[in-house]
């Protein structure tokens, strides 16, 4: 029986992939864990082996990160799935051991805390669970364990190039029962198209957010997300994007949620 499937998506980035894999291989408890690597670039040369983890490498011939994540979910057999992309890491060597101590129900999905690492600041999210149930925030996917009933029924909508994960998480939070556990699971770094605010990317992100928010969110949330996006564009163009990191680190305090088991 597989308790947890970890799906890692990569593309021609062996350095970041090795960082992610080491954080998994160094876990104190790897029993009933499988790792699925979906590679979208040149064929991986390294032969990944770990005696405690079942590892599958899938060479994805389709394009796009969300296609690759869907392919990983198709192969997964775990009661829960964690999408931990290339460069993301588990917070420490005891994460999987501590998660098992919670005796998770296979009928529920869970979200934890993720540490976000920027160029100038780092912070933990979430800091206000009330905003998430059923409010306007969503956890990052590196902090969510999607249960099999959900991830086998739902896929990332690949018509969204940037915001498919946002729509996927809103589907989970709005339609299914999800439990929050105040424990830091993962660290992930800012980067990628969703945090690169060129004018071209801004238009793409704005359109996708508007379409998704018009379905799932109240108008005030839709408007706030558009304003926030425009402010980030201005800061990026003025080379003042470090200000957004400072603001976010104030909003998402590092004081609260990490607990010891």
PDB file of C-alpha atoms in Angstrom:
ATOM      1  CA  UNK A   1       0.000   0.000   0.000  1.00  0.00           C
ATOM      2  CA  UNK A   2       1.283   3.442  -0.939  1.00  0.00           C
ATOM      3  CA  UNK A   3       0.464   6.162   1.588  1.00  0.00           C
ATOM      4  CA  UNK A   4       2.025   9.085  -0.284  1.00  0.00           C
ATOM      5  CA  UNK A   5       2.934   9.759  -3.908  1.00  0.00           C
ATOM      6  CA  UNK A   6       5.354  12.629  -4.480  1.00  0.00           C
ATOM      7  CA  UNK A   7       5.263  14.024  -8.020  1.00  0.00           C
ATOM      8  CA  UNK A   8       8.273  16.065  -9.127  1.00  0.00           C
ATOM      9  CA  UNK A   9       8.213  17.863 -12.467  1.00  0.00           C
ATOM     10  CA  UNK A  10      11.457  18.954 -14.083  1.00  0.00           C
ATOM     11  CA  UNK A  11      12.818  20.166 -17.411  1.00  0.00           C
ATOM     12  CA  UNK A  12      16.553  20.195 -18.166  1.00  0.00           C
ATOM     13  CA  UNK A  13      17.377  21.199 -14.590  1.00  0.00           C
ATOM     14  CA  UNK A  14      19.465  18.468 -12.946  1.00  0.00           C
ATOM     15  CA  UNK A  15      20.846  20.737 -10.194  1.00  0.00           C
ATOM     16  CA  UNK A  16      17.420  21.683  -8.819  1.00  0.00           C
ATOM     17  CA  UNK A  17      16.125  18.143  -9.320  1.00  0.00           C
ATOM     18  CA  UNK A  18      18.978  16.740  -7.232  1.00  0.00           C
ATOM     19  CA  UNK A  19      18.205  19.276  -4.493  1.00  0.00           C
ATOM     20  CA  UNK A  20      14.601  18.092  -4.373  1.00  0.00           C
ATOM     21  CA  UNK A  21      15.493  14.392  -4.491  1.00  0.00           C
ATOM     22  CA  UNK A  22      18.059  14.722  -1.701  1.00  0.00           C
ATOM     23  CA  UNK A  23      15.446  16.301   0.548  1.00  0.00           C
ATOM     24  CA  UNK A  24      13.241  13.251  -0.079  1.00  0.00           C
ATOM     25  CA  UNK A  25      15.975  10.605   0.162  1.00  0.00           C
ATOM     26  CA  UNK A  26      17.209  12.078   3.471  1.00  0.00           C
ATOM     27  CA  UNK A  27      13.839  11.597   5.182  1.00  0.00           C
ATOM     28  CA  UNK A  28      13.948   9.459   8.330  1.00  0.00           C
ATOM     29  CA  UNK A  29      10.797   7.526   7.333  1.00  0.00           C
ATOM     30  CA  UNK A  30      10.262   6.687   3.667  1.00  0.00           C
ATOM     31  CA  UNK A  31       8.071   3.605   4.083  1.00  0.00           C
ATOM     32  CA  UNK A  32       5.085   3.386   1.714  1.00  0.00           C
ATOM     33  CA  UNK A  33       6.244   6.423  -0.271  1.00  0.00           C
ATOM     34  CA  UNK A  34       6.622   6.524  -4.053  1.00  0.00           C
ATOM     35  CA  UNK A  35       8.373   9.171  -6.131  1.00  0.00           C
ATOM     36  CA  UNK A  36       7.245   9.982  -9.666  1.00  0.00           C
ATOM     37  CA  UNK A  37       9.602  12.142 -11.725  1.00  0.00           C
ATOM     38  CA  UNK A  38       8.059  13.663 -14.844  1.00  0.00           C
ATOM     39  CA  UNK A  39      10.759  15.014 -17.130  1.00  0.00           C
ATOM     40  CA  UNK A  40       9.771  17.376 -19.927  1.00  0.00           C
ATOM     41  CA  UNK A  41      13.183  18.060 -21.404  1.00  0.00           C
ATOM     42  CA  UNK A  42      16.107  15.979 -22.602  1.00  0.00           C
ATOM     43  CA  UNK A  43      16.086  12.395 -21.430  1.00  0.00           C
ATOM     44  CA  UNK A  44      17.464  12.088 -17.913  1.00  0.00           C
ATOM     45  CA  UNK A  45      20.843  10.385 -17.860  1.00  0.00           C
ATOM     46  CA  UNK A  46      21.013   9.695 -14.137  1.00  0.00           C
ATOM     47  CA  UNK A  47      19.702   6.409 -12.809  1.00  0.00           C
ATOM     48  CA  UNK A  48      17.800   7.317  -9.661  1.00  0.00           C
ATOM     49  CA  UNK A  49      17.757   4.609  -7.015  1.00  0.00           C
ATOM     50  CA  UNK A  50      16.730   4.462  -3.371  1.00  0.00           C
ATOM     51  CA  UNK A  51      16.080   1.192  -1.590  1.00  0.00           C
ATOM     52  CA  UNK A  52      13.257   2.673   0.513  1.00  0.00           C
ATOM     53  CA  UNK A  53      11.287   4.493  -2.198  1.00  0.00           C
ATOM     54  CA  UNK A  54       9.671   3.259  -5.385  1.00  0.00           C
ATOM     55  CA  UNK A  55      10.819   5.600  -8.150  1.00  0.00           C
ATOM     56  CA  UNK A  56       9.241   6.020 -11.569  1.00  0.00           C
ATOM     57  CA  UNK A  57      10.686   8.277 -14.266  1.00  0.00           C
ATOM     58  CA  UNK A  58       8.243   9.328 -16.963  1.00  0.00           C
ATOM     59  CA  UNK A  59       9.564  11.122 -20.034  1.00  0.00           C
ATOM     60  CA  UNK A  60       6.770  13.564 -20.879  1.00  0.00           C
ATOM     61  CA  UNK A  61       6.483  14.369 -24.587  1.00  0.00           C
ATOM     62  CA  UNK A  62       3.681  16.896 -24.081  1.00  0.00           C
ATOM     63  CA  UNK A  63       4.277  20.571 -23.382  1.00  0.00           C
ATOM     64  CA  UNK A  64       3.622  22.550 -20.242  1.00  0.00           C
ATOM     65  CA  UNK A  65       4.043  22.051 -16.513  1.00  0.00           C
ATOM     66  CA  UNK A  66       0.365  21.291 -15.906  1.00  0.00           C
ATOM     67  CA  UNK A  67       0.340  18.543 -18.533  1.00  0.00           C
ATOM     68  CA  UNK A  68       3.333  17.063 -16.747  1.00  0.00           C
ATOM     69  CA  UNK A  69       1.616  17.274 -13.348  1.00  0.00           C
ATOM     70  CA  UNK A  70      -1.437  15.539 -14.805  1.00  0.00           C
ATOM     71  CA  UNK A  71       0.790  12.765 -16.153  1.00  0.00           C
ATOM     72  CA  UNK A  72       2.331  12.318 -12.712  1.00  0.00           C
ATOM     73  CA  UNK A  73      -1.096  12.129 -11.072  1.00  0.00           C
ATOM     74  CA  UNK A  74      -2.166   9.457 -13.584  1.00  0.00           C
ATOM     75  CA  UNK A  75       0.707   7.237 -12.480  1.00  0.00           C
ATOM     76  CA  UNK A  76       0.235   7.867  -8.749  1.00  0.00           C
ATOM     77  CA  UNK A  77      -1.099   5.148  -6.467  1.00  0.00           C
ATOM     78  CA  UNK A  78      -0.896   6.861  -3.089  1.00  0.00           C
ATOM     79  CA  UNK A  79      -3.734   7.646  -0.715  1.00  0.00           C
ATOM     80  CA  UNK A  80      -2.480  11.228  -1.019  1.00  0.00           C
ATOM     81  CA  UNK A  81      -0.353  13.077  -3.545  1.00  0.00           C
ATOM     82  CA  UNK A  82       2.111  15.931  -3.005  1.00  0.00           C
ATOM     83  CA  UNK A  83       3.319  17.996  -5.965  1.00  0.00           C
ATOM     84  CA  UNK A  84       6.895  18.963  -5.130  1.00  0.00           C
ATOM     85  CA  UNK A  85       8.429  20.525  -8.209  1.00  0.00           C
ATOM     86  CA  UNK A  86      12.095  20.596  -9.130  1.00  0.00           C
ATOM     87  CA  UNK A  87      13.858  22.947  -6.705  1.00  0.00           C
ATOM     88  CA  UNK A  88      11.222  22.621  -3.970  1.00  0.00           C
ATOM     89  CA  UNK A  89      12.291  20.751  -0.851  1.00  0.00           C
ATOM     90  CA  UNK A  90      10.798  19.174   2.236  1.00  0.00           C
ATOM     91  CA  UNK A  91      11.375  21.477   5.199  1.00  0.00           C
ATOM     92  CA  UNK A  92      13.561  19.070   7.176  1.00  0.00           C
ATOM     93  CA  UNK A  93      14.476  15.381   7.392  1.00  0.00           C
ATOM     94  CA  UNK A  94      11.535  14.534   9.673  1.00  0.00           C
ATOM     95  CA  UNK A  95       8.639  15.803   7.559  1.00  0.00           C
ATOM     96  CA  UNK A  96       7.363  12.437   6.302  1.00  0.00           C
ATOM     97  CA  UNK A  97       7.786  10.851   9.733  1.00  0.00           C
ATOM     98  CA  UNK A  98       5.824  13.684  11.357  1.00  0.00           C
ATOM     99  CA  UNK A  99       3.062  13.579   8.735  1.00  0.00           C
ATOM    100  CA  UNK A 100       2.517   9.881   9.474  1.00  0.00           C
ATOM    101  CA  UNK A 101       2.145  10.675  13.172  1.00  0.00           C
ATOM    102  CA  UNK A 102      -1.063  12.511  12.317  1.00  0.00           C
ATOM    103  CA  UNK A 103      -2.735   9.281  11.070  1.00  0.00           C
ATOM    104  CA  UNK A 104      -4.252  10.984   8.048  1.00  0.00           C
ATOM    105  CA  UNK A 105      -7.609   9.817   6.738  1.00  0.00           C
ATOM    106  CA  UNK A 106      -7.496   8.646   3.132  1.00  0.00           C
ATOM    107  CA  UNK A 107     -10.926  10.232   2.656  1.00  0.00           C
ATOM    108  CA  UNK A 108      -9.706  13.763   3.405  1.00  0.00           C
ATOM    109  CA  UNK A 109      -7.313  16.208   1.794  1.00  0.00           C
ATOM    110  CA  UNK A 110      -4.998  18.282   3.974  1.00  0.00           C
ATOM    111  CA  UNK A 111      -3.007  21.442   3.744  1.00  0.00           C
ATOM    112  CA  UNK A 112      -0.034  22.372   5.846  1.00  0.00           C
ATOM    113  CA  UNK A 113       2.357  25.343   5.862  1.00  0.00           C
ATOM    114  CA  UNK A 114       4.959  26.133   3.248  1.00  0.00           C
ATOM    115  CA  UNK A 115       7.948  28.399   3.725  1.00  0.00           C
ATOM    116  CA  UNK A 116       8.337  30.802   0.814  1.00  0.00           C
ATOM    117  CA  UNK A 117      11.886  31.962   0.087  1.00  0.00           C
ATOM    118  CA  UNK A 118      12.312  35.163  -1.916  1.00  0.00           C
ATOM    119  CA  UNK A 119      15.386  37.079  -2.975  1.00  0.00           C
ATOM    120  CA  UNK A 120      15.231  39.369   0.044  1.00  0.00           C
ATOM    121  CA  UNK A 121      12.691  37.941   2.485  1.00  0.00           C
ATOM    122  CA  UNK A 122      11.139  34.651   3.485  1.00  0.00           C
ATOM    123  CA  UNK A 123       7.806  33.948   5.142  1.00  0.00           C
ATOM    124  CA  UNK A 124       5.447  31.146   6.096  1.00  0.00           C
ATOM    125  CA  UNK A 125       1.960  30.728   4.658  1.00  0.00           C
ATOM    126  CA  UNK A 126      -0.835  30.572   5.635  1.00  0.00           C
ATOM    127  CA  UNK A 127      -1.075  32.909   8.604  1.00  0.00           C
ATOM    128  CA  UNK A 128      -4.872  33.200   8.700  1.00  0.00           C
ATOM    129  CA  UNK A 129      -6.810  29.989   8.163  1.00  0.00           C
ATOM    130  CA  UNK A 130     -10.136  31.837   8.380  1.00  0.00           C
ATOM    131  CA  UNK A 131      -9.335  33.540   5.068  1.00  0.00           C
ATOM    132  CA  UNK A 132      -9.011  30.144   3.423  1.00  0.00           C
ATOM    133  CA  UNK A 133     -12.231  28.586   4.798  1.00  0.00           C
ATOM    134  CA  UNK A 134     -14.076  29.647   2.666  1.00  0.00           C
ATOM    135  CA  UNK A 135     -12.304  32.952   2.030  1.00  0.00           C
ATOM    136  CA  UNK A 136     -10.109  34.469  -0.626  1.00  0.00           C
ATOM    137  CA  UNK A 137      -6.694  32.879  -0.085  1.00  0.00           C
ATOM    138  CA  UNK A 138      -5.373  29.554  -1.310  1.00  0.00           C
ATOM    139  CA  UNK A 139      -2.404  27.539  -0.004  1.00  0.00           C
ATOM    140  CA  UNK A 140       0.504  26.840  -2.337  1.00  0.00           C
ATOM    141  CA  UNK A 141       0.379  23.382  -3.919  1.00  0.00           C
ATOM    142  CA  UNK A 142       3.672  22.440  -2.220  1.00  0.00           C
ATOM    143  CA  UNK A 143       1.770  22.404   1.076  1.00  0.00           C
ATOM    144  CA  UNK A 144      -1.275  20.359   0.028  1.00  0.00           C
ATOM    145  CA  UNK A 145      -1.879  16.617   0.225  1.00  0.00           C
ATOM    146  CA  UNK A 146      -4.633  15.909  -2.308  1.00  0.00           C
ATOM    147  CA  UNK A 147      -6.422  12.661  -1.515  1.00  0.00           C
ATOM    148  CA  UNK A 148      -6.918  10.001  -4.171  1.00  0.00           C
ATOM    149  CA  UNK A 149     -10.659  10.574  -4.498  1.00  0.00           C
ATOM    150  CA  UNK A 150      -9.880  14.131  -5.602  1.00  0.00           C
ATOM    151  CA  UNK A 151      -6.752  13.810  -7.717  1.00  0.00           C
ATOM    152  CA  UNK A 152      -8.068  10.829  -9.681  1.00  0.00           C
ATOM    153  CA  UNK A 153     -11.280  12.701 -10.486  1.00  0.00           C
ATOM    154  CA  UNK A 154      -9.864  16.162 -11.234  1.00  0.00           C
ATOM    155  CA  UNK A 155      -7.014  17.286 -13.470  1.00  0.00           C
ATOM    156  CA  UNK A 156      -5.222  20.588 -13.944  1.00  0.00           C
ATOM    157  CA  UNK A 157      -7.048  22.553 -16.635  1.00  0.00           C
ATOM    158  CA  UNK A 158      -4.326  23.005 -19.238  1.00  0.00           C
ATOM    159  CA  UNK A 159      -6.115  25.847 -21.004  1.00  0.00           C
ATOM    160  CA  UNK A 160      -4.662  27.966 -18.189  1.00  0.00           C
ATOM    161  CA  UNK A 161      -0.957  28.438 -18.850  1.00  0.00           C
ATOM    162  CA  UNK A 162      -0.157  30.215 -15.578  1.00  0.00           C
ATOM    163  CA  UNK A 163      -3.049  29.804 -13.146  1.00  0.00           C
ATOM    164  CA  UNK A 164      -4.180  26.177 -13.558  1.00  0.00           C
ATOM    165  CA  UNK A 165      -2.908  25.358 -10.065  1.00  0.00           C
ATOM    166  CA  UNK A 166      -4.990  28.227  -8.645  1.00  0.00           C
ATOM    167  CA  UNK A 167      -8.134  26.843 -10.272  1.00  0.00           C
ATOM    168  CA  UNK A 168      -7.268  23.296  -9.174  1.00  0.00           C
ATOM    169  CA  UNK A 169      -6.879  24.348  -5.529  1.00  0.00           C
ATOM    170  CA  UNK A 170     -10.071  26.397  -5.561  1.00  0.00           C
ATOM    171  CA  UNK A 171     -11.938  23.337  -6.831  1.00  0.00           C
ATOM    172  CA  UNK A 172     -10.615  21.401  -3.843  1.00  0.00           C
ATOM    173  CA  UNK A 173     -11.332  24.103  -1.263  1.00  0.00           C
ATOM    174  CA  UNK A 174     -14.811  24.939  -2.532  1.00  0.00           C
ATOM    175  CA  UNK A 175     -16.147  21.440  -3.211  1.00  0.00           C
ATOM    176  CA  UNK A 176     -14.396  19.084  -0.795  1.00  0.00           C
ATOM    177  CA  UNK A 177     -13.663  18.774   2.882  1.00  0.00           C
ATOM    178  CA  UNK A 178     -10.105  19.835   3.652  1.00  0.00           C
ATOM    179  CA  UNK A 179      -8.339  19.854   7.010  1.00  0.00           C
ATOM    180  CA  UNK A 180      -5.541  22.214   8.078  1.00  0.00           C
ATOM    181  CA  UNK A 181      -2.558  20.977  10.102  1.00  0.00           C
ATOM    182  CA  UNK A 182      -0.234  23.682  11.505  1.00  0.00           C
ATOM    183  CA  UNK A 183       3.086  22.143  10.516  1.00  0.00           C
ATOM    184  CA  UNK A 184       5.683  23.308   7.972  1.00  0.00           C
ATOM    185  CA  UNK A 185       6.023  20.698   5.227  1.00  0.00           C
ATOM    186  CA  UNK A 186       7.937  22.340   2.367  1.00  0.00           C
ATOM    187  CA  UNK A 187      10.166  25.182   1.276  1.00  0.00           C
ATOM    188  CA  UNK A 188       9.772  26.686  -2.167  1.00  0.00           C
ATOM    189  CA  UNK A 189      11.443  29.562  -3.966  1.00  0.00           C
ATOM    190  CA  UNK A 190       9.801  32.434  -5.766  1.00  0.00           C
ATOM    191  CA  UNK A 191      10.218  32.204  -9.506  1.00  0.00           C
ATOM    192  CA  UNK A 192       8.610  31.213 -12.774  1.00  0.00           C
ATOM    193  CA  UNK A 193       6.190  33.023 -15.002  1.00  0.00           C
ATOM    194  CA  UNK A 194       3.641  33.696 -12.254  1.00  0.00           C
ATOM    195  CA  UNK A 195       6.129  35.909 -10.401  1.00  0.00           C
ATOM    196  CA  UNK A 196       7.780  37.504 -13.463  1.00  0.00           C
ATOM    197  CA  UNK A 197       5.734  40.597 -14.149  1.00  0.00           C
ATOM    198  CA  UNK A 198       6.619  41.629 -17.667  1.00  0.00           C
ATOM    199  CA  UNK A 199       3.721  43.330 -19.440  1.00  0.00           C
ATOM    200  CA  UNK A 200       3.128  40.233 -21.596  1.00  0.00           C
ATOM    201  CA  UNK A 201       2.990  37.954 -18.561  1.00  0.00           C
ATOM    202  CA  UNK A 202       0.829  40.451 -16.697  1.00  0.00           C
ATOM    203  CA  UNK A 203      -1.835  40.345 -19.443  1.00  0.00           C
ATOM    204  CA  UNK A 204      -1.774  36.543 -19.442  1.00  0.00           C
ATOM    205  CA  UNK A 205      -2.013  36.230 -15.656  1.00  0.00           C
ATOM    206  CA  UNK A 206      -4.673  38.947 -15.410  1.00  0.00           C
ATOM    207  CA  UNK A 207      -6.945  37.252 -17.949  1.00  0.00           C
ATOM    208  CA  UNK A 208      -6.638  33.852 -16.338  1.00  0.00           C
ATOM    209  CA  UNK A 209      -7.204  35.164 -12.818  1.00  0.00           C
ATOM    210  CA  UNK A 210     -10.232  37.151 -13.948  1.00  0.00           C
ATOM    211  CA  UNK A 211     -11.813  34.115 -15.575  1.00  0.00           C
ATOM    212  CA  UNK A 212     -11.177  31.843 -12.594  1.00  0.00           C
ATOM    213  CA  UNK A 213     -12.188  34.419  -9.974  1.00  0.00           C
ATOM    214  CA  UNK A 214     -15.414  35.184 -11.824  1.00  0.00           C
ATOM    215  CA  UNK A 215     -16.375  31.517 -11.320  1.00  0.00           C
ATOM    216  CA  UNK A 216     -15.129  30.821  -7.807  1.00  0.00           C
ATOM    217  CA  UNK A 217     -14.718  34.122  -5.969  1.00  0.00           C
ATOM    218  CA  UNK A 218     -16.789  37.114  -4.872  1.00  0.00           C
ATOM    219  CA  UNK A 219     -16.465  40.340  -6.853  1.00  0.00           C
ATOM    220  CA  UNK A 220     -14.458  42.055  -4.086  1.00  0.00           C
ATOM    221  CA  UNK A 221     -11.866  39.249  -4.214  1.00  0.00           C
ATOM    222  CA  UNK A 222     -11.750  39.427  -8.016  1.00  0.00           C
ATOM    223  CA  UNK A 223     -11.161  43.184  -7.871  1.00  0.00           C
ATOM    224  CA  UNK A 224      -8.545  42.939  -5.127  1.00  0.00           C
ATOM    225  CA  UNK A 225      -6.614  40.279  -7.038  1.00  0.00           C
ATOM    226  CA  UNK A 226      -6.552  42.466 -10.156  1.00  0.00           C
ATOM    227  CA  UNK A 227      -5.359  45.500  -8.184  1.00  0.00           C
ATOM    228  CA  UNK A 228      -2.671  43.468  -6.423  1.00  0.00           C
ATOM    229  CA  UNK A 229      -1.486  42.118  -9.764  1.00  0.00           C
ATOM    230  CA  UNK A 230      -1.260  45.615 -11.250  1.00  0.00           C
ATOM    231  CA  UNK A 231       0.742  46.877  -8.258  1.00  0.00           C
ATOM    232  CA  UNK A 232       3.164  43.963  -8.642  1.00  0.00           C
ATOM    233  CA  UNK A 233       3.566  44.870 -12.323  1.00  0.00           C
ATOM    234  CA  UNK A 234       4.459  48.471 -11.428  1.00  0.00           C
ATOM    235  CA  UNK A 235       6.949  47.400  -8.770  1.00  0.00           C
ATOM    236  CA  UNK A 236       8.547  44.913 -11.157  1.00  0.00           C
ATOM    237  CA  UNK A 237       8.858  47.475 -13.950  1.00  0.00           C
ATOM    238  CA  UNK A 238      10.387  50.013 -11.543  1.00  0.00           C
ATOM    239  CA  UNK A 239      12.790  47.321 -10.288  1.00  0.00           C
ATOM    240  CA  UNK A 240      11.226  47.660  -6.839  1.00  0.00           C
ATOM    241  CA  UNK A 241       9.814  44.138  -6.637  1.00  0.00           C
ATOM    242  CA  UNK A 242      11.690  43.639  -3.360  1.00  0.00           C
ATOM    243  CA  UNK A 243       8.991  45.836  -1.826  1.00  0.00           C
ATOM    244  CA  UNK A 244       6.359  43.196  -2.575  1.00  0.00           C
ATOM    245  CA  UNK A 245       8.493  40.650  -0.722  1.00  0.00           C
ATOM    246  CA  UNK A 246       8.688  42.945   2.290  1.00  0.00           C
ATOM    247  CA  UNK A 247       4.912  43.455   2.254  1.00  0.00           C
ATOM    248  CA  UNK A 248       4.218  39.726   1.902  1.00  0.00           C
ATOM    249  CA  UNK A 249       6.606  38.855   4.715  1.00  0.00           C
ATOM    250  CA  UNK A 250       4.703  41.255   6.958  1.00  0.00           C
ATOM    251  CA  UNK A 251       1.346  39.797   5.983  1.00  0.00           C
ATOM    252  CA  UNK A 252       2.521  36.211   6.407  1.00  0.00           C
ATOM    253  CA  UNK A 253       4.296  36.242   9.731  1.00  0.00           C
ATOM    254  CA  UNK A 254       6.965  33.646  10.543  1.00  0.00           C
ATOM    255  CA  UNK A 255       5.973  33.517  14.208  1.00  0.00           C
ATOM    256  CA  UNK A 256       3.084  31.147  14.470  1.00  0.00           C
ATOM    257  CA  UNK A 257       2.385  27.782  13.069  1.00  0.00           C
ATOM    258  CA  UNK A 258       5.360  25.466  13.187  1.00  0.00           C
ATOM    259  CA  UNK A 259       4.836  22.847  15.885  1.00  0.00           C
ATOM    260  CA  UNK A 260       6.889  20.050  17.381  1.00  0.00           C
ATOM    261  CA  UNK A 261       5.669  16.481  17.610  1.00  0.00           C
TER     262      UNK A 261
END
